[in-house]
Structures are given as structure tokens and as C-alpha cells.
PDB file of C-alpha atoms in Angstrom:
ATOM      1  CA  UNK R1446     -16.590  30.242  13.315  1.00  0.00           C
ATOM      2  CA  UNK R1447     -17.668  31.632  16.681  1.00  0.00           C
ATOM      3  CA  UNK R1448     -21.314  30.872  15.995  1.00  0.00           C
ATOM      4  CA  UNK R1449     -20.315  27.276  14.882  1.00  0.00           C
ATOM      5  CA  UNK R1450     -18.342  26.660  18.003  1.00  0.00           C
ATOM      6  CA  UNK R1451     -21.428  27.671  20.039  1.00  0.00           C
ATOM      7  CA  UNK R1452     -23.494  25.295  18.188  1.00  0.00           C
ATOM      8  CA  UNK R1453     -20.867  22.617  18.607  1.00  0.00           C
ATOM      9  CA  UNK R1454     -20.675  23.144  22.443  1.00  0.00           C
ATOM     10  CA  UNK R1455     -24.515  23.249  22.710  1.00  0.00           C
ATOM     11  CA  UNK R1456     -24.745  19.795  20.929  1.00  0.00           C
ATOM     12  CA  UNK R1457     -21.689  18.029  22.426  1.00  0.00           C
ATOM     13  CA  UNK R1458     -19.727  18.078  19.235  1.00  0.00           C
ATOM     14  CA  UNK R1459     -16.117  18.049  19.967  1.00  0.00           C
ATOM     15  CA  UNK R1460     -14.403  18.552  16.574  1.00  0.00           C
ATOM     16  CA  UNK R1461     -15.466  19.703  13.023  1.00  0.00           C
ATOM     17  CA  UNK R1462     -13.811  19.534   9.574  1.00  0.00           C
ATOM     18  CA  UNK R1463     -14.415  22.792   7.790  1.00  0.00           C
ATOM     19  CA  UNK R1464     -15.198  22.453   4.078  1.00  0.00           C
ATOM     20  CA  UNK R1465     -14.296  25.207   1.808  1.00  0.00           C
ATOM     21  CA  UNK R1466     -17.577  26.501   0.468  1.00  0.00           C
ATOM     22  CA  UNK R1467     -18.032  26.710  -3.316  1.00  0.00           C
ATOM     23  CA  UNK R1468     -19.174  30.328  -3.211  1.00  0.00           C
ATOM     24  CA  UNK R1469     -15.763  31.472  -2.120  1.00  0.00           C
ATOM     25  CA  UNK R1470     -14.149  29.426  -4.937  1.00  0.00           C
ATOM     26  CA  UNK R1471     -10.444  28.735  -4.285  1.00  0.00           C
ATOM     27  CA  UNK R1472      -9.559  31.411  -1.811  1.00  0.00           C
ATOM     28  CA  UNK R1473      -9.145  29.017   1.234  1.00  0.00           C
ATOM     29  CA  UNK R1474      -7.951  31.772   3.654  1.00  0.00           C
ATOM     30  CA  UNK R1475     -10.748  31.650   6.075  1.00  0.00           C
ATOM     31  CA  UNK R1476     -11.128  27.898   6.750  1.00  0.00           C
ATOM     32  CA  UNK R1477      -7.319  27.657   7.007  1.00  0.00           C
ATOM     33  CA  UNK R1478      -7.126  30.559   9.597  1.00  0.00           C
ATOM     34  CA  UNK R1479      -9.903  28.975  11.590  1.00  0.00           C
ATOM     35  CA  UNK R1480      -7.974  25.630  11.785  1.00  0.00           C
ATOM     36  CA  UNK R1481      -4.900  27.416  12.897  1.00  0.00           C
ATOM     37  CA  UNK R1482      -6.780  29.655  15.505  1.00  0.00           C
ATOM     38  CA  UNK R1483      -8.737  26.639  16.850  1.00  0.00           C
ATOM     39  CA  UNK R1484      -6.604  23.519  16.201  1.00  0.00           C
ATOM     40  CA  UNK R1485      -8.246  21.444  18.767  1.00  0.00           C
ATOM     41  CA  UNK R1486     -11.607  22.099  17.330  1.00  0.00           C
ATOM     42  CA  UNK R1487     -11.248  22.618  13.583  1.00  0.00           C
ATOM     43  CA  UNK R1488      -9.547  21.078  10.645  1.00  0.00           C
ATOM     44  CA  UNK R1489      -9.820  22.362   7.168  1.00  0.00           C
ATOM     45  CA  UNK R1490     -10.453  20.905   3.691  1.00  0.00           C
ATOM     46  CA  UNK R1491      -9.456  23.220   0.742  1.00  0.00           C
ATOM     47  CA  UNK R1492     -10.529  23.643  -2.809  1.00  0.00           C
ATOM     48  CA  UNK R1493      -8.150  23.736  -5.768  1.00  0.00           C
ATOM     49  CA  UNK R1494      -8.915  24.695  -9.429  1.00  0.00           C
ATOM     50  CA  UNK R1495      -9.058  21.327 -11.322  1.00  0.00           C
ATOM     51  CA  UNK R1496      -8.225  23.220 -14.632  1.00  0.00           C
ATOM     52  CA  UNK R1497      -5.288  25.023 -13.340  1.00  0.00           C
ATOM     53  CA  UNK R1498      -1.959  23.363 -14.516  1.00  0.00           C
ATOM     54  CA  UNK R1499      -0.365  24.051 -11.208  1.00  0.00           C
ATOM     55  CA  UNK R1500      -3.024  22.424  -9.180  1.00  0.00           C
ATOM     56  CA  UNK R1501      -0.775  19.610  -7.956  1.00  0.00           C
ATOM     57  CA  UNK R1502       1.691  22.240  -6.644  1.00  0.00           C
ATOM     58  CA  UNK R1503      -1.021  24.142  -5.172  1.00  0.00           C
ATOM     59  CA  UNK R1504      -2.484  21.234  -3.304  1.00  0.00           C
ATOM     60  CA  UNK R1505       1.053  20.572  -1.828  1.00  0.00           C
ATOM     61  CA  UNK R1506       1.321  24.074  -0.605  1.00  0.00           C
ATOM     62  CA  UNK R1507      -2.155  24.131   0.948  1.00  0.00           C
ATOM     63  CA  UNK R1508      -1.204  20.844   2.851  1.00  0.00           C
ATOM     64  CA  UNK R1509       1.797  22.532   4.173  1.00  0.00           C
ATOM     65  CA  UNK R1510      -0.412  25.471   5.355  1.00  0.00           C
ATOM     66  CA  UNK R1511      -2.571  22.901   7.233  1.00  0.00           C
ATOM     67  CA  UNK R1512      -5.164  21.533   4.929  1.00  0.00           C
ATOM     68  CA  UNK R1513      -6.080  17.934   5.629  1.00  0.00           C
ATOM     69  CA  UNK R1514      -7.960  17.258   2.357  1.00  0.00           C
ATOM     70  CA  UNK R1515      -9.112  18.742  -0.960  1.00  0.00           C
ATOM     71  CA  UNK R1516     -12.698  18.997  -2.435  1.00  0.00           C
ATOM     72  CA  UNK R1517     -13.824  19.202  -6.048  1.00  0.00           C
ATOM     73  CA  UNK R1518     -17.285  19.756  -7.449  1.00  0.00           C
ATOM     74  CA  UNK R1519     -19.757  19.830  -8.819  1.00  0.00           C
ATOM     75  CA  UNK R1520     -17.655  17.371 -10.982  1.00  0.00           C
ATOM     76  CA  UNK R1521     -17.671  17.957 -14.583  1.00  0.00           C
ATOM     77  CA  UNK R1522     -16.715  15.163 -16.913  1.00  0.00           C
ATOM     78  CA  UNK R1523     -14.395  17.109 -19.236  1.00  0.00           C
ATOM     79  CA  UNK R1524     -11.942  18.122 -16.425  1.00  0.00           C
ATOM     80  CA  UNK R1525     -12.433  14.991 -14.540  1.00  0.00           C
ATOM     81  CA  UNK R1526     -11.309  12.795 -17.314  1.00  0.00           C
ATOM     82  CA  UNK R1527      -8.425  15.153 -18.371  1.00  0.00           C
ATOM     83  CA  UNK R1528      -4.939  14.035 -17.636  1.00  0.00           C
ATOM     84  CA  UNK R1529      -4.360  16.782 -15.009  1.00  0.00           C
ATOM     85  CA  UNK R1530      -6.831  15.299 -12.772  1.00  0.00           C
ATOM     86  CA  UNK R1531      -4.885  12.115 -12.613  1.00  0.00           C
ATOM     87  CA  UNK R1532      -1.853  13.962 -11.628  1.00  0.00           C
ATOM     88  CA  UNK R1533      -3.958  15.770  -8.799  1.00  0.00           C
ATOM     89  CA  UNK R1534      -5.171  12.336  -7.563  1.00  0.00           C
ATOM     90  CA  UNK R1535      -1.691  10.960  -7.614  1.00  0.00           C
ATOM     91  CA  UNK R1536      -0.412  14.015  -5.659  1.00  0.00           C
ATOM     92  CA  UNK R1537      -3.249  13.538  -3.128  1.00  0.00           C
ATOM     93  CA  UNK R1538      -2.137   9.926  -2.590  1.00  0.00           C
ATOM     94  CA  UNK R1539       1.563  11.038  -2.277  1.00  0.00           C
ATOM     95  CA  UNK R1540       0.497  13.500   0.334  1.00  0.00           C
ATOM     96  CA  UNK R1541      -1.828  11.084   2.000  1.00  0.00           C
ATOM     97  CA  UNK R1542      -4.893  13.513   1.917  1.00  0.00           C
ATOM     98  CA  UNK R1543      -8.334  12.477   0.800  1.00  0.00           C
ATOM     99  CA  UNK R1544     -10.150  13.890  -2.232  1.00  0.00           C
ATOM    100  CA  UNK R1545     -13.764  14.861  -1.596  1.00  0.00           C
ATOM    101  CA  UNK R1546     -15.974  14.822  -4.623  1.00  0.00           C
ATOM    102  CA  UNK R1547     -19.303  16.581  -4.755  1.00  0.00           C
ATOM    103  CA  UNK R1548     -21.148  15.018  -7.860  1.00  0.00           C
ATOM    104  CA  UNK R1549     -24.111  17.342  -7.829  1.00  0.00           C
ATOM    105  CA  UNK R1550     -27.876  16.518  -7.822  1.00  0.00           C
ATOM    106  CA  UNK R1551     -28.483  12.873  -9.172  1.00  0.00           C
ATOM    107  CA  UNK R1552     -24.861  12.250  -8.693  1.00  0.00           C
ATOM    108  CA  UNK R1553     -25.387   8.541  -8.927  1.00  0.00           C
ATOM    109  CA  UNK R1554     -25.683   9.038 -12.905  1.00  0.00           C
ATOM    110  CA  UNK R1555     -22.105  10.598 -12.864  1.00  0.00           C
ATOM    111  CA  UNK R1556     -20.588   7.626 -11.302  1.00  0.00           C
ATOM    112  CA  UNK R1557     -20.575   5.837 -14.843  1.00  0.00           C
ATOM    113  CA  UNK R1558     -17.600   8.000 -15.775  1.00  0.00           C
ATOM    114  CA  UNK R1559     -16.335   9.004 -12.298  1.00  0.00           C
ATOM    115  CA  UNK R1560     -15.692   5.322 -11.246  1.00  0.00           C
ATOM    116  CA  UNK R1561     -13.378   4.297 -14.072  1.00  0.00           C
ATOM    117  CA  UNK R1562     -10.941   7.208 -13.137  1.00  0.00           C
ATOM    118  CA  UNK R1563     -11.079   6.347  -9.433  1.00  0.00           C
ATOM    119  CA  UNK R1564     -10.070   2.617 -10.352  1.00  0.00           C
ATOM    120  CA  UNK R1565      -6.973   3.968 -12.165  1.00  0.00           C
ATOM    121  CA  UNK R1566      -5.861   5.616  -9.017  1.00  0.00           C
ATOM    122  CA  UNK R1567      -6.541   2.847  -6.205  1.00  0.00           C
ATOM    123  CA  UNK R1568      -4.162   4.332  -3.761  1.00  0.00           C
ATOM    124  CA  UNK R1569      -5.970   7.749  -3.528  1.00  0.00           C
ATOM    125  CA  UNK R1570      -8.313   8.153  -0.593  1.00  0.00           C
ATOM    126  CA  UNK R1571     -11.707   9.294  -1.879  1.00  0.00           C
ATOM    127  CA  UNK R1572     -14.770  10.538  -0.223  1.00  0.00           C
ATOM    128  CA  UNK R1573     -18.086  10.784  -2.116  1.00  0.00           C
ATOM    129  CA  UNK R1574     -19.981  13.710  -0.701  1.00  0.00           C
ATOM    130  CA  UNK R1575     -23.666  13.703   0.274  1.00  0.00           C
ATOM    131  CA  UNK R1576     -24.078   9.936  -0.590  1.00  0.00           C
ATOM    132  CA  UNK R1577     -23.713  11.303  -4.286  1.00  0.00           C
ATOM    133  CA  UNK R1578     -27.137  13.018  -3.722  1.00  0.00           C
ATOM    134  CA  UNK R1579     -28.833  10.073  -5.084  1.00  0.00           C
ATOM    135  CA  UNK R1580     -32.784  10.167  -4.696  1.00  0.00           C
ATOM    136  CA  UNK R1581     -33.903   7.801  -2.063  1.00  0.00           C
ATOM    137  CA  UNK R1582     -36.292   6.163  -4.568  1.00  0.00           C
ATOM    138  CA  UNK R1583     -33.949   5.833  -7.470  1.00  0.00           C
ATOM    139  CA  UNK R1584     -32.669   2.196  -7.023  1.00  0.00           C
ATOM    140  CA  UNK R1585     -30.377   2.365 -10.107  1.00  0.00           C
ATOM    141  CA  UNK R1586     -28.491   5.367  -8.778  1.00  0.00           C
ATOM    142  CA  UNK R1587     -28.301   3.891  -5.248  1.00  0.00           C
ATOM    143  CA  UNK R1588     -26.911   0.565  -6.663  1.00  0.00           C
ATOM    144  CA  UNK R1589     -24.250   2.495  -8.563  1.00  0.00           C
ATOM    145  CA  UNK R1590     -23.199   4.226  -5.387  1.00  0.00           C
ATOM    146  CA  UNK R1591     -23.179   1.032  -3.338  1.00  0.00           C
ATOM    147  CA  UNK R1592     -21.172  -0.515  -6.142  1.00  0.00           C
ATOM    148  CA  UNK R1593     -18.253   1.512  -5.160  1.00  0.00           C
ATOM    149  CA  UNK R1594     -17.663  -0.716  -2.178  1.00  0.00           C
ATOM    150  CA  UNK R1595     -15.117  -2.585  -4.228  1.00  0.00           C
ATOM    151  CA  UNK R1596     -12.764   0.314  -4.086  1.00  0.00           C
ATOM    152  CA  UNK R1597     -10.911  -0.115  -0.637  1.00  0.00           C
ATOM    153  CA  UNK R1598      -9.892   3.599  -0.288  1.00  0.00           C
ATOM    154  CA  UNK R1599     -13.406   5.045  -1.064  1.00  0.00           C
ATOM    155  CA  UNK R1600     -15.478   6.414   1.691  1.00  0.00           C
ATOM    156  CA  UNK R1601     -18.946   7.877   1.725  1.00  0.00           C
ATOM    157  CA  UNK R1602     -20.082  10.959   3.423  1.00  0.00           C
ATOM    158  CA  UNK R1603     -23.534  10.762   5.212  1.00  0.00           C
ATOM    159  CA  UNK R1604     -24.882  14.099   4.435  1.00  0.00           C
ATOM    160  CA  UNK R1605     -27.738  15.917   2.545  1.00  0.00           C
ATOM    161  CA  UNK R1606     -30.046  13.386   4.236  1.00  0.00           C
ATOM    162  CA  UNK R1607     -32.486  16.304   4.789  1.00  0.00           C
ATOM    163  CA  UNK R1608     -32.025  17.608   1.217  1.00  0.00           C
ATOM    164  CA  UNK R1609     -32.664  14.511  -0.819  1.00  0.00           C
ATOM    165  CA  UNK R1610     -35.718  13.418   1.256  1.00  0.00           C
ATOM    166  CA  UNK R1611     -39.120  13.790  -0.126  1.00  0.00           C
ATOM    167  CA  UNK R1612     -40.738  14.154   3.468  1.00  0.00           C
ATOM    168  CA  UNK R1613     -39.641  17.753   4.224  1.00  0.00           C
ATOM    169  CA  UNK R1614     -39.363  17.324   7.944  1.00  0.00           C
ATOM    170  CA  UNK R1615     -37.212  15.419  10.579  1.00  0.00           C
ATOM    171  CA  UNK R1616     -36.344  12.655  10.556  1.00  0.00           C
ATOM    172  CA  UNK R1617     -36.553  12.466   6.777  1.00  0.00           C
ATOM    173  CA  UNK R1618     -36.919   8.588   7.058  1.00  0.00           C
ATOM    174  CA  UNK R1619     -36.427   7.860   3.345  1.00  0.00           C
ATOM    175  CA  UNK R1620     -32.973   9.678   3.551  1.00  0.00           C
ATOM    176  CA  UNK R1621     -32.211   7.758   6.692  1.00  0.00           C
ATOM    177  CA  UNK R1622     -32.981   4.456   5.070  1.00  0.00           C
ATOM    178  CA  UNK R1623     -30.588   5.247   2.317  1.00  0.00           C
ATOM    179  CA  UNK R1624     -27.824   6.258   4.911  1.00  0.00           C
ATOM    180  CA  UNK R1625     -28.412   2.897   6.616  1.00  0.00           C
ATOM    181  CA  UNK R1626     -27.945   0.996   3.371  1.00  0.00           C
ATOM    182  CA  UNK R1627     -24.734   3.036   2.875  1.00  0.00           C
ATOM    183  CA  UNK R1628     -23.417   2.036   6.225  1.00  0.00           C
ATOM    184  CA  UNK R1629     -24.372  -1.560   6.028  1.00  0.00           C
ATOM    185  CA  UNK R1630     -22.668  -1.860   2.602  1.00  0.00           C
ATOM    186  CA  UNK R1631     -19.440   0.191   3.385  1.00  0.00           C
ATOM    187  CA  UNK R1632     -19.209  -0.551   7.031  1.00  0.00           C
ATOM    188  CA  UNK R1633     -18.960   2.144   9.654  1.00  0.00           C
ATOM    189  CA  UNK R1634     -15.241   2.625   9.183  1.00  0.00           C
ATOM    190  CA  UNK R1635     -15.828   3.733   5.618  1.00  0.00           C
ATOM    191  CA  UNK R1636     -18.751   6.410   6.434  1.00  0.00           C
ATOM    192  CA  UNK R1637     -18.616   9.577   8.019  1.00  0.00           C
ATOM    193  CA  UNK R1638     -21.137  12.242   9.010  1.00  0.00           C
ATOM    194  CA  UNK R1639     -21.570  15.892   7.945  1.00  0.00           C
ATOM    195  CA  UNK R1640     -24.049  18.341   9.330  1.00  0.00           C
ATOM    196  CA  UNK R1641     -24.264  20.459   6.008  1.00  0.00           C
ATOM    197  CA  UNK R1642     -24.311  23.572   8.298  1.00  0.00           C
ATOM    198  CA  UNK R1643     -24.818  26.390   7.282  1.00  0.00           C
ATOM    199  CA  UNK R1644     -26.324  25.255   4.077  1.00  0.00           C
ATOM    200  CA  UNK R1645     -28.834  22.963   5.740  1.00  0.00           C
ATOM    201  CA  UNK R1646     -30.531  26.240   7.144  1.00  0.00           C
ATOM    202  CA  UNK R1647     -31.493  27.226   3.629  1.00  0.00           C
ATOM    203  CA  UNK R1648     -34.747  25.680   2.237  1.00  0.00           C
ATOM    204  CA  UNK R1649     -33.486  25.336  -1.436  1.00  0.00           C
ATOM    205  CA  UNK R1650     -33.605  21.526  -1.632  1.00  0.00           C
ATOM    206  CA  UNK R1651     -36.552  19.350  -2.053  1.00  0.00           C
ATOM    207  CA  UNK R1652     -36.323  18.226   1.565  1.00  0.00           C
ATOM    208  CA  UNK R1653     -36.424  21.776   2.924  1.00  0.00           C
ATOM    209  CA  UNK R1654     -34.268  23.368   5.692  1.00  0.00           C
ATOM    210  CA  UNK R1655     -32.754  21.747   8.757  1.00  0.00           C
ATOM    211  CA  UNK R1656     -31.419  23.053  11.940  1.00  0.00           C
ATOM    212  CA  UNK R1657     -27.848  22.120  13.014  1.00  0.00           C
ATOM    213  CA  UNK R1658     -29.418  20.513  16.078  1.00  0.00           C
ATOM    214  CA  UNK R1659     -31.586  18.187  13.778  1.00  0.00           C
ATOM    215  CA  UNK R1660     -28.763  17.042  11.693  1.00  0.00           C
ATOM    216  CA  UNK R1661     -26.591  16.225  14.601  1.00  0.00           C
ATOM    217  CA  UNK R1662     -29.457  14.304  16.396  1.00  0.00           C
ATOM    218  CA  UNK R1663     -30.105  12.392  13.160  1.00  0.00           C
ATOM    219  CA  UNK R1664     -26.608  11.091  13.247  1.00  0.00           C
ATOM    220  CA  UNK R1665     -26.671  10.319  16.993  1.00  0.00           C
ATOM    221  CA  UNK R1666     -30.205   8.908  17.037  1.00  0.00           C
ATOM    222  CA  UNK R1667     -31.556   7.905  13.659  1.00  0.00           C
ATOM    223  CA  UNK R1668     -28.715   6.619  11.575  1.00  0.00           C
TER     224      UNK R1668
END
């Protein structure tokens, strides 16, 4: 957290929402403690096991502890379409916290079965992470993502721009072009930016690695 605060200060970033990383599964201790220790700089989004029958109650407890949202993913069709997920989505709406969805690589293909569930829960605020990781050249996946604009409580996170790009270097113009289409379609009020730090520093995606400074500059100057 201290390193991130330093990066934020050096790049004129006032506040950051910390997302519970997948590698720590459902132990949300650290992100919640950071939000408690630095409440003027951090907020925390937790993870809940979507296959745990007590997930709705767990979500309510985490919100009482300070979580401002919940994230699921990579989303799997079996548990996404199960009745329990409907209960979780309803609980999130009751608590007025957003549900963040990481669909995984080529996530636009998953929207065929993700979207029908979302339409059954129109009161739930939902954020599609990483622009669904749709490839910038795959028009079918892009149109599937943009087609979600009819859901008034659905938002899109502008992130992984560097990861999905085929260019491998700043400013990842093909990813930026996709981001601009998302913003034009959904409007600025339904789009948000994420730095992807520290994952962005690891060259494991086709677009290579990206520095925190680059991802912030992309949001401020390119998109």
C-alpha cells in the first residue's frame, strides 16, 4: 500500500479503489485494512465465493466491514446461471453496492450467457471489468459489449488497454480506440478507469507490460 501511495502522489492521483486480487481468493483482510488505515485515499472491493451458500450473508458482513463492492471472476457459466447467483445479485442491489465481473480473455463471447442473468436483475449495479477483454479487432465481441448499453445500471471499466493491444507499447492505440468507442456508447458517467497496477507491470499479456505512470497518462491524455 505504501508503494501505491507513493505512485499515486507522484502521478497526481487522489484516491484509488483497491480490488481484492484473485491470487488471495476470498481472504479480503488486506484490502479492507488498507481502506480502514487510509480512508481518504483507499476504498476496497472484496471477493466472495459464488458457490458458497452463505455468500449473500458474507457480502453483507463485508459491506459492514467497509467493502464498497464485490467482484467475481473469471466468471464460469455453471455458477453464474445458478439460483445462488441471483440471490447474491439481489443482495448487492439491497446493499446498493456494485458487482464487478471479470469475464476473462475474449470475454465478449461470454456475454451471450452473462447478459440474460443481468437482465433479470436490472436494479443491481454491475461493472464489466477490462472492457470484457475483447480483442480490439474482434467486431462481434465489441458489438456484444456495446450492446449492454440498454442496461441502465451497467458500467464498463476502462482497463487492460495495454493487455489486449497488439502493439506492445504505449499508447496502445488499438486498445485506446476500443476505449473511446466504449465511452461514446455508454457515456462518461457509465465508464471508469483502472490502472491495473501491479498486474500491469507483468508482461504476461499480448500487449506486454505497462508502468503505472503510463496507464495513468493514458487515461488523462489519450482516452
